[in-house]
PDB file of C-alpha atoms in Angstrom:
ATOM      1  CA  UNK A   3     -40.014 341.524  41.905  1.00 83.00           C
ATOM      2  CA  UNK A   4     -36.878 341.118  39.755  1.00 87.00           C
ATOM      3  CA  UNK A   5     -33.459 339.742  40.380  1.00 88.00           C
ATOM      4  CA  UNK A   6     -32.333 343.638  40.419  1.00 90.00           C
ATOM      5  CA  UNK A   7     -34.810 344.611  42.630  1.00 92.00           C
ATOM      6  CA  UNK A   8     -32.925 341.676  44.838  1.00 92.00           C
ATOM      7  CA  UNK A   9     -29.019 342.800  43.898  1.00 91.00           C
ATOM      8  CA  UNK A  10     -29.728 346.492  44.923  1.00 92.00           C
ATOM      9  CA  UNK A  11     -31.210 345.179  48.421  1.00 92.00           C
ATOM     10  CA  UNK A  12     -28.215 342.808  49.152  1.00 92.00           C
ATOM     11  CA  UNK A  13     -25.171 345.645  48.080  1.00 91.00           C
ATOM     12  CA  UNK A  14     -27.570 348.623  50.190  1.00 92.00           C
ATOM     13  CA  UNK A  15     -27.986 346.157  53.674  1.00 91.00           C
ATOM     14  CA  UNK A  16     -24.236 345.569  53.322  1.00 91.00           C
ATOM     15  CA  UNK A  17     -23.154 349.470  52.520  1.00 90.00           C
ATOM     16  CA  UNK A  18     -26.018 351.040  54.381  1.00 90.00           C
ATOM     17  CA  UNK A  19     -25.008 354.311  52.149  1.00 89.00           C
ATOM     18  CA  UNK A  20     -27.149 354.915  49.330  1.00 90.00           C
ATOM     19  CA  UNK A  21     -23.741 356.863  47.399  1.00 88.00           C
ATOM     20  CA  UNK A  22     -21.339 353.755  48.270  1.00 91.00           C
ATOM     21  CA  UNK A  23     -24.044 351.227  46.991  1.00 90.00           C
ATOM     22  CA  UNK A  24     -24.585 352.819  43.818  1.00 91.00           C
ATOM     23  CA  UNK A  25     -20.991 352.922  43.102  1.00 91.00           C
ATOM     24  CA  UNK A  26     -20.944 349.307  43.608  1.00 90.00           C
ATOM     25  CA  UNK A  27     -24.028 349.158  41.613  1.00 89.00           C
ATOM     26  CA  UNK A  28     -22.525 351.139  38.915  1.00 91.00           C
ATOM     27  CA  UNK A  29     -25.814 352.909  38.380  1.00 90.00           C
ATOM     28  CA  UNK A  30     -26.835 356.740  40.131  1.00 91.00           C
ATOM     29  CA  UNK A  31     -28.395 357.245  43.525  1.00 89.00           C
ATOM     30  CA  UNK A  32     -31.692 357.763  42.207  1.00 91.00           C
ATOM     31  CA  UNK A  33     -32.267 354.500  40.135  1.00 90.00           C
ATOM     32  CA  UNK A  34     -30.895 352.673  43.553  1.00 91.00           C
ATOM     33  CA  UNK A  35     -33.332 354.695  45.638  1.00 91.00           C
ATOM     34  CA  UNK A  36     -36.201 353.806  43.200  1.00 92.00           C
ATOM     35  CA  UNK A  37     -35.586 349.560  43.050  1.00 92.00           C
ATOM     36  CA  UNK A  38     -35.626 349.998  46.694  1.00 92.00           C
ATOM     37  CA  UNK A  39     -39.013 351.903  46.638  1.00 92.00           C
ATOM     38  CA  UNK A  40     -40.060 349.886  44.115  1.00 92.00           C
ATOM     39  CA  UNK A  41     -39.475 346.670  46.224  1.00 92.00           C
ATOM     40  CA  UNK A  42     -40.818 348.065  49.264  1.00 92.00           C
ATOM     41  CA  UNK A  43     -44.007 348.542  47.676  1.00 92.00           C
ATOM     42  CA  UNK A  44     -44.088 345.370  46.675  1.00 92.00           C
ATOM     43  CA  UNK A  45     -43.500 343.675  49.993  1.00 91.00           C
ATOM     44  CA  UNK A  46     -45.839 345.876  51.686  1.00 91.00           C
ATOM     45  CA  UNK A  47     -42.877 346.547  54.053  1.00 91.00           C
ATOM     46  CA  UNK A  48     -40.407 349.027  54.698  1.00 92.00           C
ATOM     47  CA  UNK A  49     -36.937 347.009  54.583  1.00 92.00           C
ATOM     48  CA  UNK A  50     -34.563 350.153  55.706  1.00 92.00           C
ATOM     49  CA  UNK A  51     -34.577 353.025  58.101  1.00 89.00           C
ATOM     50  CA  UNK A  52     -33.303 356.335  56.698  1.00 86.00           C
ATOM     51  CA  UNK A  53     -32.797 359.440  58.700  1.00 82.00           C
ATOM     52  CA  UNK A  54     -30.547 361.710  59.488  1.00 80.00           C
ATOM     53  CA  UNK A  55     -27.967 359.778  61.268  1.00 81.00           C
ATOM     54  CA  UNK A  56     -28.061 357.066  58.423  1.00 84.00           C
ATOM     55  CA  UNK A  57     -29.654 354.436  56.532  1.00 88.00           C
ATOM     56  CA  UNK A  58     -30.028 350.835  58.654  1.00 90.00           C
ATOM     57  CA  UNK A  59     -32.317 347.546  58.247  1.00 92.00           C
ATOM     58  CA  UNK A  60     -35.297 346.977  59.711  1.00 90.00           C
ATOM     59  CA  UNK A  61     -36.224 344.230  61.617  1.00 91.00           C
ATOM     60  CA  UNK A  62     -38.064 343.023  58.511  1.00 91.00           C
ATOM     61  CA  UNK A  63     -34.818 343.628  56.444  1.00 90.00           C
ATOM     62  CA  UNK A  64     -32.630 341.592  58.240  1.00 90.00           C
ATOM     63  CA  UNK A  65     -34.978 338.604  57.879  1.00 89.00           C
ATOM     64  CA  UNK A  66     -35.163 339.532  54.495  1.00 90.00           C
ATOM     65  CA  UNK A  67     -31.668 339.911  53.980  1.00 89.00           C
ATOM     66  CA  UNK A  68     -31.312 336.052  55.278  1.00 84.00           C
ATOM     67  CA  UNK A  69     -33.717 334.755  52.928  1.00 85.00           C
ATOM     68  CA  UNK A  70     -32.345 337.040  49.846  1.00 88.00           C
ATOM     69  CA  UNK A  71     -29.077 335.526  50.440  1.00 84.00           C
ATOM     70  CA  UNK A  72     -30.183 331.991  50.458  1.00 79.00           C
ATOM     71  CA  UNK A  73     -31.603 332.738  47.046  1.00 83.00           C
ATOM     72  CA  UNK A  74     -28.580 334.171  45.196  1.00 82.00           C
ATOM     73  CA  UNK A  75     -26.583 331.095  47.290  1.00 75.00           C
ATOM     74  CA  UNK A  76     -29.336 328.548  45.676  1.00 73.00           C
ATOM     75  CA  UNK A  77     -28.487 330.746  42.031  1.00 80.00           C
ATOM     76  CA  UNK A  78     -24.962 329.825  42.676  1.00 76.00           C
ATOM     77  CA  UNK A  79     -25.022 326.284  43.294  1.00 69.00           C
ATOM     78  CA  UNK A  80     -27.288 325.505  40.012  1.00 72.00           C
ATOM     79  CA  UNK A  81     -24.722 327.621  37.955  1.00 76.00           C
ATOM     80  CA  UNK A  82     -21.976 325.635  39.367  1.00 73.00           C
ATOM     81  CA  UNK A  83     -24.007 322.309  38.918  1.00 68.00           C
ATOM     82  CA  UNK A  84     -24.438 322.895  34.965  1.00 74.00           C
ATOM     83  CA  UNK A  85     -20.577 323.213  34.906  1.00 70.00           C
ATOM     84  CA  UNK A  86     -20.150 320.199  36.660  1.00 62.00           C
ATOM     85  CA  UNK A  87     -22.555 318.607  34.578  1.00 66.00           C
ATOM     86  CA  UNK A  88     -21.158 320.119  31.705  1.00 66.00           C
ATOM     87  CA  UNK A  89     -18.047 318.713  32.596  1.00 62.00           C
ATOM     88  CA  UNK A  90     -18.429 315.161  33.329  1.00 53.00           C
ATOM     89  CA  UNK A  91     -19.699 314.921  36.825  1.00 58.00           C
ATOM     90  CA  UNK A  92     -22.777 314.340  38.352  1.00 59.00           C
ATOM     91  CA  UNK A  93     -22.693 316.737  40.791  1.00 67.00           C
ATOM     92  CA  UNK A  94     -20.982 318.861  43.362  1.00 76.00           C
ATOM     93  CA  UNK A  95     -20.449 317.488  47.112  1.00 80.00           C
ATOM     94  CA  UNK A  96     -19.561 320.785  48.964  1.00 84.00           C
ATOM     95  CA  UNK A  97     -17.852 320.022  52.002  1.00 88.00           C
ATOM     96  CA  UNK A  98     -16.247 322.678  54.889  1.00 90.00           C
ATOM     97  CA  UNK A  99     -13.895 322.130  57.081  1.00 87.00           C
ATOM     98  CA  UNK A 100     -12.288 324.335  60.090  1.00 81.00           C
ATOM     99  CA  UNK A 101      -9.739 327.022  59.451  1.00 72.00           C
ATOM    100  CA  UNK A 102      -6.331 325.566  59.384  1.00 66.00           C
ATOM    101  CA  UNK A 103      -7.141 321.916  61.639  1.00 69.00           C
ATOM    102  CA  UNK A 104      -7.694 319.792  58.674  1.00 73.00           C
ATOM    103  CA  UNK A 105      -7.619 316.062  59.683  1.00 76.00           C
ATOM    104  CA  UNK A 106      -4.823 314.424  58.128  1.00 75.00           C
ATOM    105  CA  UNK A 107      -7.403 311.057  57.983  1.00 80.00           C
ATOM    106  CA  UNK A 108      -9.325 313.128  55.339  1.00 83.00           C
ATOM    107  CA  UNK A 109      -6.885 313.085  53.206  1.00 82.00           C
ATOM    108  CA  UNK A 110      -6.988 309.436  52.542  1.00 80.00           C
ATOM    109  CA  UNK A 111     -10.536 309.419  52.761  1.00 82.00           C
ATOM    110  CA  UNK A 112     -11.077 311.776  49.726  1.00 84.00           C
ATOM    111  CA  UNK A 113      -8.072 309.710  47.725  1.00 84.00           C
ATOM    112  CA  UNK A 114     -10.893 306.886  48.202  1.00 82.00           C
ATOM    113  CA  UNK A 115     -13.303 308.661  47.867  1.00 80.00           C
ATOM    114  CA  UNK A 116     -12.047 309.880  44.312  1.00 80.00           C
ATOM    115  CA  UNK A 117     -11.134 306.378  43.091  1.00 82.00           C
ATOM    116  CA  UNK A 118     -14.298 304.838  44.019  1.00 78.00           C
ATOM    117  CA  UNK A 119     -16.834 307.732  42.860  1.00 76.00           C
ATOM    118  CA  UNK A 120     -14.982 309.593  40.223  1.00 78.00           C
ATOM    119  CA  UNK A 121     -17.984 310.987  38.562  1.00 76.00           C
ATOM    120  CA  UNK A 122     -18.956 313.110  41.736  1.00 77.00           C
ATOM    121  CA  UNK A 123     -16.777 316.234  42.269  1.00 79.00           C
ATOM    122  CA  UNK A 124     -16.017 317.156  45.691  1.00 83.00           C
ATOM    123  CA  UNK A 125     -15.249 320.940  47.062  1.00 83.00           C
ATOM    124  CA  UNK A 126     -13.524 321.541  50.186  1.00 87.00           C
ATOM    125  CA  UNK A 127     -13.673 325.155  51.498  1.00 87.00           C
ATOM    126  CA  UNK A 128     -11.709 326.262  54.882  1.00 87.00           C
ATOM    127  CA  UNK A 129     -14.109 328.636  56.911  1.00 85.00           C
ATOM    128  CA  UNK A 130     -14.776 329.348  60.516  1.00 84.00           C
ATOM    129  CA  UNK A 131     -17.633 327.040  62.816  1.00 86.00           C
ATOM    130  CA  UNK A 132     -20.488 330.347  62.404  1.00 86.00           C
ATOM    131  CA  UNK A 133     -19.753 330.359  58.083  1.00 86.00           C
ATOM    132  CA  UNK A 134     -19.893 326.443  58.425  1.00 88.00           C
ATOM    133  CA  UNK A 135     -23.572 326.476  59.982  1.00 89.00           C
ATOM    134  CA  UNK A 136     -24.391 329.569  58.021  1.00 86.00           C
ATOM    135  CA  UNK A 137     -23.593 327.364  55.015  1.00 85.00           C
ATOM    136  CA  UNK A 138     -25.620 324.070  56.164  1.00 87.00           C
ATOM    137  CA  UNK A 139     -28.242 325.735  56.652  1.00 85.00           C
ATOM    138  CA  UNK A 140     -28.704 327.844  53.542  1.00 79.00           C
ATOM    139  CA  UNK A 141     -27.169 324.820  51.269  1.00 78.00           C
ATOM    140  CA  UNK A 142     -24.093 326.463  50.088  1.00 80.00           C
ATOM    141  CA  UNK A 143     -22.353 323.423  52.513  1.00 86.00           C
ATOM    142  CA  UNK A 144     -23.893 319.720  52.220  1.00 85.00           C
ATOM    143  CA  UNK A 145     -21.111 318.374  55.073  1.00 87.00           C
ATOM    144  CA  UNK A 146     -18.853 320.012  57.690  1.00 90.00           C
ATOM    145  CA  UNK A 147     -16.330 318.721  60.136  1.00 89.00           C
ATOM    146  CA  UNK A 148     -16.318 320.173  63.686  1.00 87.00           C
ATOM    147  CA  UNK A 149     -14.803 319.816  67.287  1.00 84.00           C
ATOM    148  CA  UNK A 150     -18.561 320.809  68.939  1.00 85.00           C
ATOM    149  CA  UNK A 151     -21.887 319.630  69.183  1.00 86.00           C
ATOM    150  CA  UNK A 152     -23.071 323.303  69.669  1.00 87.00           C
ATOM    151  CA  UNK A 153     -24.628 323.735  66.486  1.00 88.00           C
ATOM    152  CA  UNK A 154     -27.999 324.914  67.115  1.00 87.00           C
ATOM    153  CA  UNK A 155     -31.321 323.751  65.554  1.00 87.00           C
ATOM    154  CA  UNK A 156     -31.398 321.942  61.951  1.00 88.00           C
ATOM    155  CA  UNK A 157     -27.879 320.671  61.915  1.00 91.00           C
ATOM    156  CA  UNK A 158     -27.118 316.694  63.185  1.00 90.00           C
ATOM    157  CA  UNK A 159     -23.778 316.811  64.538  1.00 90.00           C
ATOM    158  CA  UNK A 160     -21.985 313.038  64.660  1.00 88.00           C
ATOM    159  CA  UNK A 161     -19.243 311.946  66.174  1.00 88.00           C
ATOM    160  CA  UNK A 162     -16.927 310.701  63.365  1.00 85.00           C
ATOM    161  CA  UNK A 163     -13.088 310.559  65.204  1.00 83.00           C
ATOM    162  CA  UNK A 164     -12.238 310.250  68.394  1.00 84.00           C
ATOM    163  CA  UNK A 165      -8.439 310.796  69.541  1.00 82.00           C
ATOM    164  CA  UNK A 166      -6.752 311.027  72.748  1.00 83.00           C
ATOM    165  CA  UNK A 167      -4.843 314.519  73.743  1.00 83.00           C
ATOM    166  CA  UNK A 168      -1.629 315.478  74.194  1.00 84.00           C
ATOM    167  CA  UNK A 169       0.588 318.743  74.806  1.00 88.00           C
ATOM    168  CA  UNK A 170       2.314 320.338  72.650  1.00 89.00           C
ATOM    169  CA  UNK A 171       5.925 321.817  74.274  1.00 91.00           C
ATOM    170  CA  UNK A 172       8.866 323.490  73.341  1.00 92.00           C
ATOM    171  CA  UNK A 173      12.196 321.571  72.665  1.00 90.00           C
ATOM    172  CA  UNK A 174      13.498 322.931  75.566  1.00 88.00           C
ATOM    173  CA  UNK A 175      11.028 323.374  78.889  1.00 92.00           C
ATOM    174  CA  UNK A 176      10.788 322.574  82.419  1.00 93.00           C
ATOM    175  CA  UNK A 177       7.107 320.985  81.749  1.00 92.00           C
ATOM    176  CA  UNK A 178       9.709 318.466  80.023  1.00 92.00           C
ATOM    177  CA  UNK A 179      10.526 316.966  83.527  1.00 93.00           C
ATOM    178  CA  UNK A 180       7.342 315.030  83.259  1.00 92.00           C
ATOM    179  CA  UNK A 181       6.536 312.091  81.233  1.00 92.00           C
ATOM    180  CA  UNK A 182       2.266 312.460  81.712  1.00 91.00           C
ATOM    181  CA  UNK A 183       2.100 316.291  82.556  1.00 90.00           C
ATOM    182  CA  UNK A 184      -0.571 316.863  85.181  1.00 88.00           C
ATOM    183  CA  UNK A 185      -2.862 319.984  84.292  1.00 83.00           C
ATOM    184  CA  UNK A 186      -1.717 321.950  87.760  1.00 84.00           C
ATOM    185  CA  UNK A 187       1.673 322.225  86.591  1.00 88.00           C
ATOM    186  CA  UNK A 188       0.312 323.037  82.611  1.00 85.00           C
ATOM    187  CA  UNK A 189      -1.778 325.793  83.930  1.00 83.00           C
ATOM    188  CA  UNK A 190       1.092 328.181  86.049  1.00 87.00           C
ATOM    189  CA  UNK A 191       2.386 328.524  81.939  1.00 89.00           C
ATOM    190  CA  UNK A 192       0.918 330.265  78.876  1.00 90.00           C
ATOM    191  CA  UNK A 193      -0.628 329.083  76.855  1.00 89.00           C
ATOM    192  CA  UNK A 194      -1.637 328.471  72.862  1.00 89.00           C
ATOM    193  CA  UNK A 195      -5.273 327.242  72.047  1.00 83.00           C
ATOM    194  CA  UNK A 196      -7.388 327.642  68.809  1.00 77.00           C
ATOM    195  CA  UNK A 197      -9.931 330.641  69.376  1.00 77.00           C
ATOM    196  CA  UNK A 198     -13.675 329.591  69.902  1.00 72.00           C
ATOM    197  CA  UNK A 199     -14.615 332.589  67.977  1.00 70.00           C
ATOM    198  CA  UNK A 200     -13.777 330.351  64.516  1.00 65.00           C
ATOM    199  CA  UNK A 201     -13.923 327.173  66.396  1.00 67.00           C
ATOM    200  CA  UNK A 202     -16.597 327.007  68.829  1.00 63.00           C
ATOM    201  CA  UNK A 203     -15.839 325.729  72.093  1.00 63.00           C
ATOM    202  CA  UNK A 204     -14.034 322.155  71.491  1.00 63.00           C
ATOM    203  CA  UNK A 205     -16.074 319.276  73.434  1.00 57.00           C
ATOM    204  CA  UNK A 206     -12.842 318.610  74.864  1.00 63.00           C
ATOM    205  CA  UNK A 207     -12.237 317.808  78.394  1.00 59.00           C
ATOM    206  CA  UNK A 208      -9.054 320.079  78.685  1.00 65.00           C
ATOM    207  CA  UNK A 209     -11.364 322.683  77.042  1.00 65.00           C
ATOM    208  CA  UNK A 210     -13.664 322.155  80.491  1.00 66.00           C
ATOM    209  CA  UNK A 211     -10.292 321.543  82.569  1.00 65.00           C
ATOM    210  CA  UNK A 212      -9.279 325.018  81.944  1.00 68.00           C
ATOM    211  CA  UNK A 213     -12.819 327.089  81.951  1.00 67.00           C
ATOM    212  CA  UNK A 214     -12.770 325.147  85.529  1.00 67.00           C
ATOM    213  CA  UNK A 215      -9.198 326.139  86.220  1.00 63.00           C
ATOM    214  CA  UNK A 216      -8.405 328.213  89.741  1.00 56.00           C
ATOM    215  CA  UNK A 217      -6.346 330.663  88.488  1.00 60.00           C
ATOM    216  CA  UNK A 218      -6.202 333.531  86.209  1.00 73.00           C
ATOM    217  CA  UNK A 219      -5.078 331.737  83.124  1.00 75.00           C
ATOM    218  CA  UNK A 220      -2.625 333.271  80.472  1.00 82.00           C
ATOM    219  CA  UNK A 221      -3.867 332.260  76.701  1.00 82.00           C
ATOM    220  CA  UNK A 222      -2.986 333.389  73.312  1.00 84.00           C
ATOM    221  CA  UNK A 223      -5.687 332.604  70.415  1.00 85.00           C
ATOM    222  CA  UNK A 224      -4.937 331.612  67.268  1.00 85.00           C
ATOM    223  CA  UNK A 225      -6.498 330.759  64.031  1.00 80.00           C
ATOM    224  CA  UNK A 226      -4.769 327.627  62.970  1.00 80.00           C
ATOM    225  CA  UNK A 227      -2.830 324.994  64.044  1.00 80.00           C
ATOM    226  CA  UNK A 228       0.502 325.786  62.095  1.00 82.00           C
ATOM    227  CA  UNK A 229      -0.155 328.942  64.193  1.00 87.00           C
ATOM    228  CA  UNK A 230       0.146 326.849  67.308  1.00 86.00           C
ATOM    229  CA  UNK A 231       3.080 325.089  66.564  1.00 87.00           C
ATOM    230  CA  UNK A 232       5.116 328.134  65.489  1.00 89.00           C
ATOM    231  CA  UNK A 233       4.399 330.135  68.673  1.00 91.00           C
ATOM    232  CA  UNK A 234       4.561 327.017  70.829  1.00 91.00           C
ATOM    233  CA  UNK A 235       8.234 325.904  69.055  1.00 91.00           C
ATOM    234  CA  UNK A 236       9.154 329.970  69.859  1.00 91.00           C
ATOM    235  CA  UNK A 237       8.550 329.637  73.289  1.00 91.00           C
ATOM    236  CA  UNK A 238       5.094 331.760  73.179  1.00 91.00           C
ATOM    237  CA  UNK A 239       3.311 328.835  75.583  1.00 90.00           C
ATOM    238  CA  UNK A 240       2.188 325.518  75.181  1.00 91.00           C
ATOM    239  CA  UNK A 241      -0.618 323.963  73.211  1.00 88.00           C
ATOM    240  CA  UNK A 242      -2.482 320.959  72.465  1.00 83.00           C
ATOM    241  CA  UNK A 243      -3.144 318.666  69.592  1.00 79.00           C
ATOM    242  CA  UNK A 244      -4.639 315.279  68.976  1.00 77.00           C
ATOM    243  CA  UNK A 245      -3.327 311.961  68.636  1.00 68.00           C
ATOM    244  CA  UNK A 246      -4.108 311.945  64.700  1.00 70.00           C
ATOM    245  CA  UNK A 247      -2.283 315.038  64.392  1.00 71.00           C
ATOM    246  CA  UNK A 248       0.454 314.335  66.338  1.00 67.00           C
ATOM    247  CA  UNK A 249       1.296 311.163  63.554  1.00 65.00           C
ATOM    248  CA  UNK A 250       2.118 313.708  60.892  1.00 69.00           C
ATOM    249  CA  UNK A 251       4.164 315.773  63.225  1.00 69.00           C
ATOM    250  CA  UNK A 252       7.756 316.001  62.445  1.00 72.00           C
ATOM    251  CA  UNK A 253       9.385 319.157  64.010  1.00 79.00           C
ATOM    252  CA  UNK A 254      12.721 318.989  66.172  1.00 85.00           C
ATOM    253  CA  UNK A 255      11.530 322.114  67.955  1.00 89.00           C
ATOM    254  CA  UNK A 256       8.368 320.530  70.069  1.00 88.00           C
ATOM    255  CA  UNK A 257       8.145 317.709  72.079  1.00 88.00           C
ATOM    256  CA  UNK A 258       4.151 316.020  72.677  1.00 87.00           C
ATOM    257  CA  UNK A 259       3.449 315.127  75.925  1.00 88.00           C
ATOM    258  CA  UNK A 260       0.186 312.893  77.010  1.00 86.00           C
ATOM    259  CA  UNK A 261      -1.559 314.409  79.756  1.00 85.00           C
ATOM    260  CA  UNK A 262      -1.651 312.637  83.548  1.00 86.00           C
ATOM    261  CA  UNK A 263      -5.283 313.457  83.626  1.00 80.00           C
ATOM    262  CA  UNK A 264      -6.681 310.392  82.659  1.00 75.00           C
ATOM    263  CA  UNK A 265      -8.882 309.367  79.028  1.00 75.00           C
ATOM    264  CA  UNK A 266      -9.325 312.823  77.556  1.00 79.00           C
ATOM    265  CA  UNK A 267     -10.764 312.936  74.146  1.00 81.00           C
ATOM    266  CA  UNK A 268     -11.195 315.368  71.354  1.00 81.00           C
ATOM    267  CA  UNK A 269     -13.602 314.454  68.893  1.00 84.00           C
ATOM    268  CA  UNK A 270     -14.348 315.298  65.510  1.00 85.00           C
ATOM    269  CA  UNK A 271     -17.807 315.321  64.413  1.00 89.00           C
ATOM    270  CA  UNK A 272     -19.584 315.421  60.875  1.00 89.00           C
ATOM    271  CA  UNK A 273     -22.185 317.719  60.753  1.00 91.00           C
ATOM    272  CA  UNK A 274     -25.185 317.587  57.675  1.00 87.00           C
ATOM    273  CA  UNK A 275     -28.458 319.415  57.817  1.00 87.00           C
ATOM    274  CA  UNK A 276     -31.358 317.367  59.356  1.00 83.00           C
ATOM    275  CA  UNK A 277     -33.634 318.274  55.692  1.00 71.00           C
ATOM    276  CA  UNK A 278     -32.814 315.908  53.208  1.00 58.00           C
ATOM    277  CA  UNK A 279     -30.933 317.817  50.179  1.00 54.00           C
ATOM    278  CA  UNK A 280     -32.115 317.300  46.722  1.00 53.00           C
ATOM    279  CA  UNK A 281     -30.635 314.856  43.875  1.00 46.00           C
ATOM    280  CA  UNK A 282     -28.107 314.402  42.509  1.00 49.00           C
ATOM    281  CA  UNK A 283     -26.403 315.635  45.683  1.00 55.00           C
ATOM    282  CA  UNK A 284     -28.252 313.545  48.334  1.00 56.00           C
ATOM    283  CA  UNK A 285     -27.429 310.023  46.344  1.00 55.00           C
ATOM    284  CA  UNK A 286     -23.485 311.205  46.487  1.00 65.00           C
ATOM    285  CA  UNK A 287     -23.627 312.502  50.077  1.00 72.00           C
ATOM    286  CA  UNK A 288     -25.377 309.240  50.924  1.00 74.00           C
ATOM    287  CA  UNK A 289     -22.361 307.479  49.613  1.00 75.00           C
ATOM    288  CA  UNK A 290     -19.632 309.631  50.921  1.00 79.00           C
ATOM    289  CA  UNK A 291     -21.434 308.725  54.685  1.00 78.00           C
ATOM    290  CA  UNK A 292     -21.492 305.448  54.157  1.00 78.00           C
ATOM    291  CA  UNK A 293     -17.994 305.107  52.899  1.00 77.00           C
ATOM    292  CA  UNK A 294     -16.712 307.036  56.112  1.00 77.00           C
ATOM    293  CA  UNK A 295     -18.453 305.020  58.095  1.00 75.00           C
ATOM    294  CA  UNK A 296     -16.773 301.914  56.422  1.00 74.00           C
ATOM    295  CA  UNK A 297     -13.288 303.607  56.987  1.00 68.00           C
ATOM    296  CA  UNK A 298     -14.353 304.044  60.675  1.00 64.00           C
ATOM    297  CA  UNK A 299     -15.277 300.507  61.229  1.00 59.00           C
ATOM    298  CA  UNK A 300     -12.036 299.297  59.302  1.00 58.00           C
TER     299      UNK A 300
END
């Protein structure tokens, strides 16, 4: 088995067209057809269906398809070690965070963090909750930042910040009448909440407050929370943000709100896969924990 047998397999599970993989390939249909013969045989398994109504994976190829991808993942991450070697650095310290909800707090952290451990680079990618775990787990990610503890098996999710809630509203809206705004009176109006499809469902009481709700609610999704703001500051409906957020917040058009329901919470938690990861990467992650963890108890 050979790293070709291994690049035909990925580009024909994700084309599931002999003709269209090739092209990607840039080799015929009959050298394609061959590897994938040829690795068949050697796995004693047949990794695709082909008939007439089209090629498709096997039960075997998914699984295989997981485990192939982990592999070219782990290819990646040594390549882009040696660099960072090559360059100066000790290492890499991959770190994802959700889709347009940065923390402003991790900001500061990763000044710090910077100043006081200059010789480990850190990588932040934006991606949805699903590529987040999909990343823990195969090791392209060594940290992630989340608003659930539904992560499944092999991830430790901990609770890292913990801010109160608060409504966002437009400049100008009868929900204004109210200094605390009670969620019966939030609820008869649209509104704007990040979609659980990128973000899981937030361990949030309102999150629970409105899946418990009476009525038929009205809610627009979005994907980030400059999305939010804009729709909420047009006079789409009304969102919610926390109290971290709400610091860096500066727009004439929206007013925040605390809610009369009393001590609701949204927390941010860090999640790291429960395996230990391998050095250098596990003495820098080490450190970046502990140093949040002495920013937390500052």
């Amino acid at each position: 088995m050979e790293l070709r047998h291994l690049r035909c397999f990925v580009v024909l599970a994700e084309e599931l067209h002999f003709t269209r993989a090739a092209e990607r390939l840039h080799i015929e249909q009959s050298p394609l057809s061959r590897t994938i013969k040829e690795l068949e045989d050697e796995l004693g398994v047949l990794l695709f269906d082909r008939d007439r109504r089209g090629t498709r994976l096997t039960q075997a190829g998914e699984v295989f398809l997981q485990d192939v991808r982990r592999v070219f993942s782990t290819l990646e991450l040594a390549r882009e070690n040696v660099k960072a070697v090559s360059s100066g650095y000790l290492g890499i310290l991959r770190i994802a965070v959700p889709s347009g909800c940065i923390d402003p707090r991790l900001s500061t952290f990763l000044a710090r963090c910077r100043e006081e451990d200059p010789a480990v680079e850190i990588r932040l990618t934006e991606t949805s909750l699903a590529d987040q775990l999909r990343g823990l787990r195969s090791g392209s990610f060594n940290l992630g930042f989340a608003y659930t503890t539904k992560v499944g098996d092999g991830i430790i999710a901990e609770p890292i910040w913990v801010d109160s809630v608060a409504v966002a509203v437009p400049a100008r809206h009868p929900l204004l009448v109210h200094k605390q705004i009670p969620m019966e009176d939030l609820i008869r109006y649209p509104l704007v909440v990040a979609d659980p499809r990128l973000f899981g469902n937030c361990d949030c009481e309102v999150g629970q407050l409105l899946r418990d709700a009476a009525v038929k609610l009205d809610v627009e999704y979005v994907a980030s929370m400059d999305m939010m703001l804009t729709l909420v500051a047009a006079g789409y409906g009304v969102g919610f943000a926390n109290a971290a957020r709400i610091k860096v917040l500066n727009r004439p058009d929206i007013v925040m709100r605390p809610l009369a329901t009393p001590n609701v919470i949204h927390t941010t938690y860090l999640l790291r896969p429960e395996s230990d990861p391998g050095a250098p990467a596990a003495i820098a992650l080490d450190r970046f924990i502990a140093r949040l963890h002495d920013q937390l108890d500052e």
